[in-house]
Amino acid sequence: HCRCVLVAHIDVDKMAEEFDRREAEIYADDKLGRINKIEPNITKFLKEVSSTENSELFGLEYKIKSKESLVRKIISDSKEKRITLKEATNQINDALRYTILNDEDSFTNKYFKIVEKMKEKGYNIIRVKNTFKQDVVYKSINTLVKNNGDIFELQFHTPKSVEIKEGGLHKLYEIQRSLNKEKDYKKWEALVNKMIKLSNTIPIPKNIERIK
């Protein structure tokens, strides 16, 4: 009798998971459908702006989050924030994301020039996160940009910060993601310290404190 109840309970959990996944897939398809419509114009514009400022628009092959990755994020955000799958989908702003590269010397000046050119064309920065500091896990300028009601992510990196992000940092992050923070706390913390040590090798761009 007990075993039957246990099996039934597991089945209910599996069914709920499957139901969530199917619902998340519908929302992901909707979001990606919208992104595929707006992306070509945004990409064209950012290519022009980057080119004018002798900046590199980097990693365009990764500009759109894969459906699998988006579904996973919708489900995990929904659980973590205790919100519906639909709310979680609406709060994801990096399904379309871009990266612009400039060296440490010209980084800050070019950032302001690019932002100015974007504003002229109706692209408004609605959030800026500057993590170019010592003793942090991840260094970048991470912005959210709004255009015609649509929001996408635009990161500003140096060649060195993107190299570290894509290389050693990504490997450590993948290991950390497979851990349970509470159960594997010591391992988790050790990885954080490794990430900080690695990020501290990235030179900080000149006058970066002006970006806020």
PDB file of C-alpha atoms in Angstrom:
ATOM      1  CA  HIS A   1       0.000   0.000   0.000  1.00  0.00           C
ATOM      2  CA  CYS A   2       2.761   2.470   1.014  1.00  0.00           C
ATOM      3  CA  ARG A   3       4.719   1.725  -2.139  1.00  0.00           C
ATOM      4  CA  CYS A   4       1.673   2.452  -4.302  1.00  0.00           C
ATOM      5  CA  VAL A   5       1.163   5.810  -2.592  1.00  0.00           C
ATOM      6  CA  LEU A   6       4.858   6.671  -3.114  1.00  0.00           C
ATOM      7  CA  VAL A   7       4.754   5.733  -6.802  1.00  0.00           C
ATOM      8  CA  ALA A   8       1.582   7.768  -7.274  1.00  0.00           C
ATOM      9  CA  HIS A   9       3.223  10.753  -5.573  1.00  0.00           C
ATOM     10  CA  ILE A  10       6.282  10.520  -7.843  1.00  0.00           C
ATOM     11  CA  ASP A  11       4.000  10.302 -10.880  1.00  0.00           C
ATOM     12  CA  VAL A  12       2.096  13.431  -9.825  1.00  0.00           C
ATOM     13  CA  ASP A  13       5.397  15.311  -9.418  1.00  0.00           C
ATOM     14  CA  LYS A  14       6.548  14.141 -12.855  1.00  0.00           C
ATOM     15  CA  MET A  15       3.246  15.163 -14.418  1.00  0.00           C
ATOM     16  CA  ALA A  16       3.485  18.625 -12.810  1.00  0.00           C
ATOM     17  CA  GLU A  17       7.040  19.020 -14.101  1.00  0.00           C
ATOM     18  CA  GLU A  18       5.986  17.953 -17.593  1.00  0.00           C
ATOM     19  CA  PHE A  19       3.021  20.356 -17.509  1.00  0.00           C
ATOM     20  CA  ASP A  20       5.295  23.246 -16.424  1.00  0.00           C
ATOM     21  CA  ARG A  21       7.742  22.418 -19.170  1.00  0.00           C
ATOM     22  CA  ARG A  22       5.062  22.428 -21.874  1.00  0.00           C
ATOM     23  CA  GLU A  23       3.679  25.750 -20.636  1.00  0.00           C
ATOM     24  CA  ALA A  24       7.186  27.262 -20.472  1.00  0.00           C
ATOM     25  CA  GLU A  25       7.808  26.079 -24.060  1.00  0.00           C
ATOM     26  CA  ILE A  26       4.702  27.947 -25.271  1.00  0.00           C
ATOM     27  CA  TYR A  27       5.882  31.165 -23.580  1.00  0.00           C
ATOM     28  CA  ALA A  28       9.427  30.673 -24.912  1.00  0.00           C
ATOM     29  CA  ASP A  29       8.103  30.210 -28.468  1.00  0.00           C
ATOM     30  CA  ASP A  30       6.056  33.423 -28.156  1.00  0.00           C
ATOM     31  CA  LYS A  31       9.025  35.396 -26.853  1.00  0.00           C
ATOM     32  CA  LEU A  32      11.415  34.041 -29.496  1.00  0.00           C
ATOM     33  CA  GLY A  33       8.842  34.734 -32.211  1.00  0.00           C
ATOM     34  CA  ARG A  34       8.755  38.390 -31.174  1.00  0.00           C
ATOM     35  CA  ILE A  35      12.565  38.551 -30.948  1.00  0.00           C
ATOM     36  CA  ASN A  36      12.991  37.121 -34.447  1.00  0.00           C
ATOM     37  CA  LYS A  37      10.843  39.976 -35.789  1.00  0.00           C
ATOM     38  CA  ILE A  38      12.722  42.819 -34.062  1.00  0.00           C
ATOM     39  CA  GLU A  39      16.275  41.401 -34.119  1.00  0.00           C
ATOM     40  CA  PRO A  40      17.327  42.204 -37.723  1.00  0.00           C
ATOM     41  CA  ASN A  41      16.741  45.981 -37.305  1.00  0.00           C
ATOM     42  CA  ILE A  42      18.460  46.111 -33.906  1.00  0.00           C
ATOM     43  CA  THR A  43      21.452  44.131 -35.191  1.00  0.00           C
ATOM     44  CA  LYS A  44      21.753  46.352 -38.276  1.00  0.00           C
ATOM     45  CA  PHE A  45      21.651  49.496 -36.126  1.00  0.00           C
ATOM     46  CA  LEU A  46      24.212  48.212 -33.584  1.00  0.00           C
ATOM     47  CA  LYS A  47      26.554  47.163 -36.414  1.00  0.00           C
ATOM     48  CA  GLU A  48      26.405  50.715 -37.819  1.00  0.00           C
ATOM     49  CA  VAL A  49      26.987  52.344 -34.410  1.00  0.00           C
ATOM     50  CA  SER A  50      29.877  50.002 -33.531  1.00  0.00           C
ATOM     51  CA  SER A  51      31.499  50.571 -36.906  1.00  0.00           C
ATOM     52  CA  THR A  52      31.226  54.380 -36.583  1.00  0.00           C
ATOM     53  CA  GLU A  53      33.017  54.231 -33.225  1.00  0.00           C
ATOM     54  CA  ASN A  54      35.614  51.627 -34.333  1.00  0.00           C
ATOM     55  CA  SER A  55      34.176  49.205 -31.771  1.00  0.00           C
ATOM     56  CA  GLU A  56      33.633  45.479 -32.223  1.00  0.00           C
ATOM     57  CA  LEU A  57      30.144  43.968 -32.068  1.00  0.00           C
ATOM     58  CA  PHE A  58      31.179  40.636 -30.611  1.00  0.00           C
ATOM     59  CA  GLY A  59      29.620  37.144 -30.542  1.00  0.00           C
ATOM     60  CA  LEU A  60      26.644  37.789 -32.804  1.00  0.00           C
ATOM     61  CA  GLU A  61      26.115  34.041 -33.203  1.00  0.00           C
ATOM     62  CA  TYR A  62      24.953  34.002 -29.544  1.00  0.00           C
ATOM     63  CA  LYS A  63      22.673  37.043 -29.737  1.00  0.00           C
ATOM     64  CA  ILE A  64      19.460  35.017 -29.327  1.00  0.00           C
ATOM     65  CA  LYS A  65      19.077  32.645 -26.378  1.00  0.00           C
ATOM     66  CA  SER A  66      18.327  29.090 -27.479  1.00  0.00           C
ATOM     67  CA  LYS A  67      14.813  27.787 -26.818  1.00  0.00           C
ATOM     68  CA  GLU A  68      16.194  25.106 -24.480  1.00  0.00           C
ATOM     69  CA  SER A  69      18.102  27.688 -22.435  1.00  0.00           C
ATOM     70  CA  LEU A  70      15.105  30.044 -22.318  1.00  0.00           C
ATOM     71  CA  VAL A  71      12.726  27.281 -21.162  1.00  0.00           C
ATOM     72  CA  ARG A  72      15.190  26.303 -18.412  1.00  0.00           C
ATOM     73  CA  LYS A  73      15.460  29.937 -17.251  1.00  0.00           C
ATOM     74  CA  ILE A  74      11.679  30.462 -17.253  1.00  0.00           C
ATOM     75  CA  ILE A  75      11.181  27.385 -15.045  1.00  0.00           C
ATOM     76  CA  SER A  76      14.071  28.133 -12.658  1.00  0.00           C
ATOM     77  CA  ASP A  77      13.155  31.849 -12.289  1.00  0.00           C
ATOM     78  CA  SER A  78       9.534  30.924 -11.629  1.00  0.00           C
ATOM     79  CA  LYS A  79      10.553  28.552  -8.797  1.00  0.00           C
ATOM     80  CA  GLU A  80      13.209  30.856  -7.365  1.00  0.00           C
ATOM     81  CA  LYS A  81      11.066  34.026  -7.355  1.00  0.00           C
ATOM     82  CA  ARG A  82       7.825  32.126  -6.603  1.00  0.00           C
ATOM     83  CA  ILE A  83       6.028  33.709  -9.548  1.00  0.00           C
ATOM     84  CA  THR A  84       4.037  32.257 -12.440  1.00  0.00           C
ATOM     85  CA  LEU A  85       5.774  30.998 -15.577  1.00  0.00           C
ATOM     86  CA  LYS A  86       4.191  33.861 -17.530  1.00  0.00           C
ATOM     87  CA  GLU A  87       5.539  36.461 -15.061  1.00  0.00           C
ATOM     88  CA  ALA A  88       8.965  34.819 -15.177  1.00  0.00           C
ATOM     89  CA  THR A  89       8.945  35.008 -18.993  1.00  0.00           C
ATOM     90  CA  ASN A  90       8.003  38.704 -18.927  1.00  0.00           C
ATOM     91  CA  GLN A  91      10.871  39.468 -16.551  1.00  0.00           C
ATOM     92  CA  ILE A  92      13.564  37.874 -18.745  1.00  0.00           C
ATOM     93  CA  ASN A  93      15.347  40.694 -20.572  1.00  0.00           C
ATOM     94  CA  ASP A  94      18.397  38.895 -21.969  1.00  0.00           C
ATOM     95  CA  ALA A  95      16.750  36.555 -24.485  1.00  0.00           C
ATOM     96  CA  LEU A  96      18.197  39.005 -27.030  1.00  0.00           C
ATOM     97  CA  ARG A  97      21.678  40.173 -26.015  1.00  0.00           C
ATOM     98  CA  TYR A  98      24.664  41.903 -27.572  1.00  0.00           C
ATOM     99  CA  THR A  99      28.270  42.669 -26.615  1.00  0.00           C
ATOM    100  CA  ILE A 100      30.384  45.636 -27.722  1.00  0.00           C
ATOM    101  CA  LEU A 101      34.172  45.526 -27.242  1.00  0.00           C
ATOM    102  CA  ASN A 102      36.606  48.400 -26.711  1.00  0.00           C
ATOM    103  CA  ASP A 103      40.094  48.540 -25.229  1.00  0.00           C
ATOM    104  CA  GLU A 104      40.784  49.883 -21.730  1.00  0.00           C
ATOM    105  CA  ASP A 105      42.020  53.307 -22.907  1.00  0.00           C
ATOM    106  CA  SER A 106      39.069  54.262 -25.123  1.00  0.00           C
ATOM    107  CA  PHE A 107      36.387  52.213 -23.331  1.00  0.00           C
ATOM    108  CA  THR A 108      34.646  54.922 -21.269  1.00  0.00           C
ATOM    109  CA  ASN A 109      34.638  57.633 -23.947  1.00  0.00           C
ATOM    110  CA  LYS A 110      33.324  55.242 -26.565  1.00  0.00           C
ATOM    111  CA  TYR A 111      30.635  53.981 -24.194  1.00  0.00           C
ATOM    112  CA  PHE A 112      29.226  57.519 -23.837  1.00  0.00           C
ATOM    113  CA  LYS A 113      29.451  58.177 -27.587  1.00  0.00           C
ATOM    114  CA  ILE A 114      27.620  54.941 -28.402  1.00  0.00           C
ATOM    115  CA  VAL A 115      24.910  55.625 -25.798  1.00  0.00           C
ATOM    116  CA  GLU A 116      24.421  59.138 -27.251  1.00  0.00           C
ATOM    117  CA  LYS A 117      24.027  57.752 -30.794  1.00  0.00           C
ATOM    118  CA  MET A 118      21.560  55.162 -29.532  1.00  0.00           C
ATOM    119  CA  LYS A 119      19.429  57.801 -27.793  1.00  0.00           C
ATOM    120  CA  GLU A 120      19.226  59.790 -31.038  1.00  0.00           C
ATOM    121  CA  LYS A 121      17.562  56.765 -32.655  1.00  0.00           C
ATOM    122  CA  GLY A 122      15.147  56.047 -29.794  1.00  0.00           C
ATOM    123  CA  TYR A 123      17.230  53.390 -28.022  1.00  0.00           C
ATOM    124  CA  ASN A 124      17.135  54.307 -24.330  1.00  0.00           C
ATOM    125  CA  ILE A 125      19.296  52.766 -21.607  1.00  0.00           C
ATOM    126  CA  ILE A 126      16.924  51.916 -18.745  1.00  0.00           C
ATOM    127  CA  ARG A 127      19.422  50.181 -16.443  1.00  0.00           C
ATOM    128  CA  VAL A 128      23.207  50.300 -16.033  1.00  0.00           C
ATOM    129  CA  LYS A 129      25.191  47.846 -13.930  1.00  0.00           C
ATOM    130  CA  ASN A 130      28.897  48.643 -13.667  1.00  0.00           C
ATOM    131  CA  THR A 131      30.885  45.738 -12.197  1.00  0.00           C
ATOM    132  CA  PHE A 132      34.344  46.864 -13.357  1.00  0.00           C
ATOM    133  CA  LYS A 133      35.733  46.785  -9.805  1.00  0.00           C
ATOM    134  CA  GLN A 134      38.324  44.725  -7.944  1.00  0.00           C
ATOM    135  CA  ASP A 135      37.285  41.620  -5.977  1.00  0.00           C
ATOM    136  CA  VAL A 136      34.123  40.797  -7.928  1.00  0.00           C
ATOM    137  CA  VAL A 137      33.235  37.578  -9.752  1.00  0.00           C
ATOM    138  CA  TYR A 138      32.367  39.201 -13.061  1.00  0.00           C
ATOM    139  CA  LYS A 139      33.500  42.418 -14.745  1.00  0.00           C
ATOM    140  CA  SER A 140      31.441  44.252 -17.367  1.00  0.00           C
ATOM    141  CA  ILE A 141      29.062  47.119 -18.023  1.00  0.00           C
ATOM    142  CA  ASN A 142      25.683  45.460 -18.318  1.00  0.00           C
ATOM    143  CA  THR A 143      22.845  47.604 -19.663  1.00  0.00           C
ATOM    144  CA  LEU A 144      19.203  47.077 -20.538  1.00  0.00           C
ATOM    145  CA  VAL A 145      18.023  48.975 -23.604  1.00  0.00           C
ATOM    146  CA  LYS A 146      14.429  49.817 -24.485  1.00  0.00           C
ATOM    147  CA  ASN A 147      13.241  50.512 -28.016  1.00  0.00           C
ATOM    148  CA  ASN A 148       9.569  50.645 -29.077  1.00  0.00           C
ATOM    149  CA  GLY A 149       8.560  48.824 -25.884  1.00  0.00           C
ATOM    150  CA  ASP A 150      11.031  45.979 -26.461  1.00  0.00           C
ATOM    151  CA  ILE A 151      13.922  45.396 -24.054  1.00  0.00           C
ATOM    152  CA  PHE A 152      17.251  43.729 -24.810  1.00  0.00           C
ATOM    153  CA  GLU A 153      20.585  43.386 -23.036  1.00  0.00           C
ATOM    154  CA  LEU A 154      23.714  45.185 -24.202  1.00  0.00           C
ATOM    155  CA  GLN A 155      27.028  44.417 -22.504  1.00  0.00           C
ATOM    156  CA  PHE A 156      30.197  46.447 -22.856  1.00  0.00           C
ATOM    157  CA  HIS A 157      33.460  44.523 -22.444  1.00  0.00           C
ATOM    158  CA  THR A 158      37.173  44.851 -23.040  1.00  0.00           C
ATOM    159  CA  PRO A 159      38.908  42.130 -25.105  1.00  0.00           C
ATOM    160  CA  LYS A 160      40.438  40.833 -21.851  1.00  0.00           C
ATOM    161  CA  SER A 161      37.194  40.792 -19.837  1.00  0.00           C
ATOM    162  CA  VAL A 162      35.357  38.908 -22.589  1.00  0.00           C
ATOM    163  CA  GLU A 163      38.238  36.437 -22.989  1.00  0.00           C
ATOM    164  CA  ILE A 164      38.134  35.638 -19.248  1.00  0.00           C
ATOM    165  CA  LYS A 165      34.320  35.480 -19.263  1.00  0.00           C
ATOM    166  CA  GLU A 166      34.169  33.057 -22.207  1.00  0.00           C
ATOM    167  CA  GLY A 167      37.131  30.966 -20.991  1.00  0.00           C
ATOM    168  CA  GLY A 168      38.067  30.172 -17.404  1.00  0.00           C
ATOM    169  CA  LEU A 169      35.144  31.966 -15.779  1.00  0.00           C
ATOM    170  CA  HIS A 170      32.546  30.089 -17.818  1.00  0.00           C
ATOM    171  CA  LYS A 171      34.090  26.713 -16.869  1.00  0.00           C
ATOM    172  CA  LEU A 172      34.024  27.585 -13.160  1.00  0.00           C
ATOM    173  CA  TYR A 173      30.450  28.893 -13.446  1.00  0.00           C
ATOM    174  CA  GLU A 174      29.289  25.638 -15.082  1.00  0.00           C
ATOM    175  CA  ILE A 175      30.791  23.619 -12.198  1.00  0.00           C
ATOM    176  CA  GLN A 176      29.168  25.940  -9.657  1.00  0.00           C
ATOM    177  CA  ARG A 177      25.780  25.695 -11.392  1.00  0.00           C
ATOM    178  CA  SER A 178      25.736  21.921 -10.844  1.00  0.00           C
ATOM    179  CA  LEU A 179      26.181  22.353  -7.066  1.00  0.00           C
ATOM    180  CA  ASN A 180      23.581  22.874  -4.378  1.00  0.00           C
ATOM    181  CA  LYS A 181      24.621  26.097  -2.606  1.00  0.00           C
ATOM    182  CA  GLU A 182      23.384  24.960   0.821  1.00  0.00           C
ATOM    183  CA  LYS A 183      24.666  21.388   0.722  1.00  0.00           C
ATOM    184  CA  ASP A 184      27.962  22.134  -1.062  1.00  0.00           C
ATOM    185  CA  TYR A 185      28.611  25.482   0.600  1.00  0.00           C
ATOM    186  CA  LYS A 186      32.383  25.045   0.988  1.00  0.00           C
ATOM    187  CA  LYS A 187      32.863  23.969  -2.635  1.00  0.00           C
ATOM    188  CA  TRP A 188      30.595  26.810  -3.746  1.00  0.00           C
ATOM    189  CA  GLU A 189      32.599  29.400  -1.806  1.00  0.00           C
ATOM    190  CA  ALA A 190      35.919  27.989  -3.058  1.00  0.00           C
ATOM    191  CA  LEU A 191      34.678  28.440  -6.645  1.00  0.00           C
ATOM    192  CA  VAL A 192      33.600  32.025  -5.911  1.00  0.00           C
ATOM    193  CA  ASN A 193      37.122  32.776  -4.631  1.00  0.00           C
ATOM    194  CA  LYS A 194      38.658  31.222  -7.762  1.00  0.00           C
ATOM    195  CA  MET A 195      36.383  33.337  -9.972  1.00  0.00           C
ATOM    196  CA  ILE A 196      37.310  36.539  -8.105  1.00  0.00           C
ATOM    197  CA  LYS A 197      41.021  35.725  -8.391  1.00  0.00           C
ATOM    198  CA  LEU A 198      40.620  35.183 -12.142  1.00  0.00           C
ATOM    199  CA  SER A 199      38.568  38.381 -12.604  1.00  0.00           C
ATOM    200  CA  ASN A 200      41.196  40.394 -10.725  1.00  0.00           C
ATOM    201  CA  THR A 201      43.579  39.771 -13.652  1.00  0.00           C
ATOM    202  CA  ILE A 202      41.359  41.965 -15.877  1.00  0.00           C
ATOM    203  CA  PRO A 203      42.656  45.561 -16.183  1.00  0.00           C
ATOM    204  CA  ILE A 204      40.058  48.196 -15.234  1.00  0.00           C
ATOM    205  CA  PRO A 205      39.266  50.691 -18.044  1.00  0.00           C
ATOM    206  CA  LYS A 206      40.207  54.359 -17.564  1.00  0.00           C
ATOM    207  CA  ASN A 207      37.597  56.625 -15.922  1.00  0.00           C
ATOM    208  CA  ILE A 208      35.204  53.693 -15.570  1.00  0.00           C
ATOM    209  CA  GLU A 209      33.648  55.239 -12.425  1.00  0.00           C
ATOM    210  CA  ARG A 210      31.937  57.787 -14.726  1.00  0.00           C
ATOM    211  CA  ILE A 211      29.620  55.020 -15.955  1.00  0.00           C
ATOM    212  CA  LYS A 212      26.719  54.598 -13.562  1.00  0.00           C
TER     213      LYS A 212
END
